[in-house]
Coordinates of C-alpha atoms and ligand atoms in Angstrom, one line a residue:
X1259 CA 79.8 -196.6 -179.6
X1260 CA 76.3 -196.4 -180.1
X1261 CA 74.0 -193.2 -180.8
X1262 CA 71.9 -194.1 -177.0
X1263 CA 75.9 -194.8 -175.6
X1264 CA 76.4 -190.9 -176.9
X1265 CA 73.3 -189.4 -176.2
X1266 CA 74.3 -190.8 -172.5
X1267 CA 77.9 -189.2 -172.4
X1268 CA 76.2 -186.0 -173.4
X1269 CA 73.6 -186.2 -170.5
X1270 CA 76.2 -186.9 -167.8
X1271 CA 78.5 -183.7 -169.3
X1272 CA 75.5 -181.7 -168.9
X1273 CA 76.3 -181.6 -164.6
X1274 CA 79.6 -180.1 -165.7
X1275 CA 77.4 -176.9 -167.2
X1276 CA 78.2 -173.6 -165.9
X1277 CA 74.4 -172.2 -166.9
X1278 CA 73.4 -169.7 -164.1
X1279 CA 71.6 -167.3 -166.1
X1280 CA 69.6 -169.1 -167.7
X1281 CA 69.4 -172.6 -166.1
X1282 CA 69.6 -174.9 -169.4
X1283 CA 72.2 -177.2 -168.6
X1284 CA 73.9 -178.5 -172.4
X1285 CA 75.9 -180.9 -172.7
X1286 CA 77.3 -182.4 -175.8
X1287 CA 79.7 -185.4 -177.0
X1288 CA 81.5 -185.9 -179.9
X1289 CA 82.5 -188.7 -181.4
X1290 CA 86.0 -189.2 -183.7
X1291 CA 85.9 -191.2 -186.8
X1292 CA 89.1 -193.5 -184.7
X1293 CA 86.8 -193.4 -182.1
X1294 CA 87.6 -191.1 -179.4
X1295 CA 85.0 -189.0 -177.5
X1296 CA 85.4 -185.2 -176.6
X1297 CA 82.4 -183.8 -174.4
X1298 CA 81.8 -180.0 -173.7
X1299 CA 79.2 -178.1 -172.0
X1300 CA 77.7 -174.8 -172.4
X1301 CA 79.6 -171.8 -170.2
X1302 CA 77.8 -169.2 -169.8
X1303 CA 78.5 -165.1 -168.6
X1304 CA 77.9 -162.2 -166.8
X1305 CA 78.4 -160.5 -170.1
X1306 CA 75.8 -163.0 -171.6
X1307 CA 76.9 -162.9 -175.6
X1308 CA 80.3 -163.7 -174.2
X1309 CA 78.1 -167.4 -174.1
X1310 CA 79.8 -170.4 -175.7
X1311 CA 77.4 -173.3 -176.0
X1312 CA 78.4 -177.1 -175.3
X1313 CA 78.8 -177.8 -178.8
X1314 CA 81.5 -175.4 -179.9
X1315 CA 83.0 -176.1 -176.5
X1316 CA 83.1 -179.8 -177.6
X1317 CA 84.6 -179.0 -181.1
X1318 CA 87.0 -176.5 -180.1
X1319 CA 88.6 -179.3 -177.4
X1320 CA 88.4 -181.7 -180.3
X1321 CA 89.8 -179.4 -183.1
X1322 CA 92.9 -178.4 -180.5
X1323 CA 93.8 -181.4 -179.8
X1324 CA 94.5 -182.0 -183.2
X1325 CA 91.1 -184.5 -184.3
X1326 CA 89.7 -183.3 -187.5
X1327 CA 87.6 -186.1 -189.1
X1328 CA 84.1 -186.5 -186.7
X1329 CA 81.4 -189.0 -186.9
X1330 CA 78.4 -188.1 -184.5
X1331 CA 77.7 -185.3 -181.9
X1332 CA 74.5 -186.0 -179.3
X1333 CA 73.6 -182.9 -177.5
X1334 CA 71.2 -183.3 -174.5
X1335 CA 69.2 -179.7 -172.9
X1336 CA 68.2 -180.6 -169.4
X1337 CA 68.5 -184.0 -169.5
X1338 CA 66.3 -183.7 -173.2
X1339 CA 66.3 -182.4 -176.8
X1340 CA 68.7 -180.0 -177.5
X1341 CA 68.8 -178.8 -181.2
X1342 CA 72.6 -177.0 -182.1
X1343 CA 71.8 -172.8 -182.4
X1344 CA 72.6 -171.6 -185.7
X1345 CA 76.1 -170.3 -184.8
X1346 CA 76.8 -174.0 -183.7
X1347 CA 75.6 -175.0 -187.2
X1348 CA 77.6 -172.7 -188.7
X1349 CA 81.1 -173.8 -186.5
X1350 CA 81.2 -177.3 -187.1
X1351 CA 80.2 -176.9 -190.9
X1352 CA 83.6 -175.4 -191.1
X1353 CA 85.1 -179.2 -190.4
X1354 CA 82.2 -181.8 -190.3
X1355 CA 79.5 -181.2 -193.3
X1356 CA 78.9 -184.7 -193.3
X1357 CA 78.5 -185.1 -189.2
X1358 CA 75.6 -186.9 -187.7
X1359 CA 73.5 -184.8 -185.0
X1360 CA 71.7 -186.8 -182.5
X1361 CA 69.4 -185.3 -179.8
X1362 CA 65.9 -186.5 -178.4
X1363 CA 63.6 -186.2 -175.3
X1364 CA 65.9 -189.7 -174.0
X1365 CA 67.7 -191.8 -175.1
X1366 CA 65.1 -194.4 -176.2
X1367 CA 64.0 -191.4 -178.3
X1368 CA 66.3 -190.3 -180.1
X1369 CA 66.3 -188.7 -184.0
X1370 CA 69.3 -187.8 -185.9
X1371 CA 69.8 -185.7 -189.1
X1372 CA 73.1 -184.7 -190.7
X1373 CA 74.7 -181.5 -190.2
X1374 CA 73.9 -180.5 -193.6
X1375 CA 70.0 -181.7 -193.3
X1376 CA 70.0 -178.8 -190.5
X1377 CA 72.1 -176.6 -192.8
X1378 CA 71.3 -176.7 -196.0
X1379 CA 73.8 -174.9 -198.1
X1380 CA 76.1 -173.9 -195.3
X1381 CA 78.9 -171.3 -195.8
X1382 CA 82.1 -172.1 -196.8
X1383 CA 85.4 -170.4 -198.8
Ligands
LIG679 N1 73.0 -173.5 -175.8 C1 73.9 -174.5 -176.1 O1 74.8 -174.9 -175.3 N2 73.8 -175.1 -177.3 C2 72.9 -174.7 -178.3 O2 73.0 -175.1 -179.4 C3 71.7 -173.9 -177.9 C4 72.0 -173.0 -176.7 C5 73.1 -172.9 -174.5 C6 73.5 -171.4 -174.6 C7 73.0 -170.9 -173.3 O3 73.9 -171.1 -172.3 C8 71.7 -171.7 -173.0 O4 71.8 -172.9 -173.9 C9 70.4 -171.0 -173.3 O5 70.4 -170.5 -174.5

């Protein structure tokens, strides 16, 4: 699976978006290390903090479905770059340090960074 194979995956899960309020359609896809691909979009509500973006959507199908060890996640905003919110960071720091985080205008543009490049020193017990 490549990183423009993702980025895609990510785009087309974006139409799944429930986004109403504020019309930014996320989507996101995650990539196992064994290879298996869990997308998620952002769902958004009438009570907005009751939000959950596509990223944590993504991780918490992942996590319950019992995968644990993650390679990549590409996460497209309206078709384009979509950087992970600082509660996202946070959620898959718990599990994925190490993770690769692809986003980009498209998907001939795309620029990664690790989880902990956009985290530096992320919280952990
Ligand atoms: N959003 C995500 O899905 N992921 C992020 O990392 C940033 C923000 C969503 C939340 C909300 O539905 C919309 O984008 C605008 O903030």
């Amino acid at each position: 699976m490549t990183d423009k194979e993702l980025f895609r995956m990510a785009v087309e899960a974006s139409e799944n978006a429930y986004a109403p309020f504020s019309n930014f359609h996320v989507g996101a896809a995650l990539l196992t290390e064994d290879g298996k691909v869990f997308t998620g979009v952002n769902i958004e509500n009438s009570s907005y903090g009751a939000t959950i973006c596509a990223e944590r959507t993504a991780m918490v199908k992942a996590i319950s479905e019992g995968a644990r060890d993650f390679q990549s996640i590409a996460i497209a905003g309206n078709g384009g770059t979509s950087w992970p919110c600082g509660i996202c960071r946070q959620f898959m720091y718990e599990f994925c340090p190490d993770i690769r985080v692809i986003s980009g205008e498209n998907e001939d543009e795309l620029k990664v960074y690790t989880l902990k490049e956009l985290l530096p020193e992320g919280f952990k017990l």
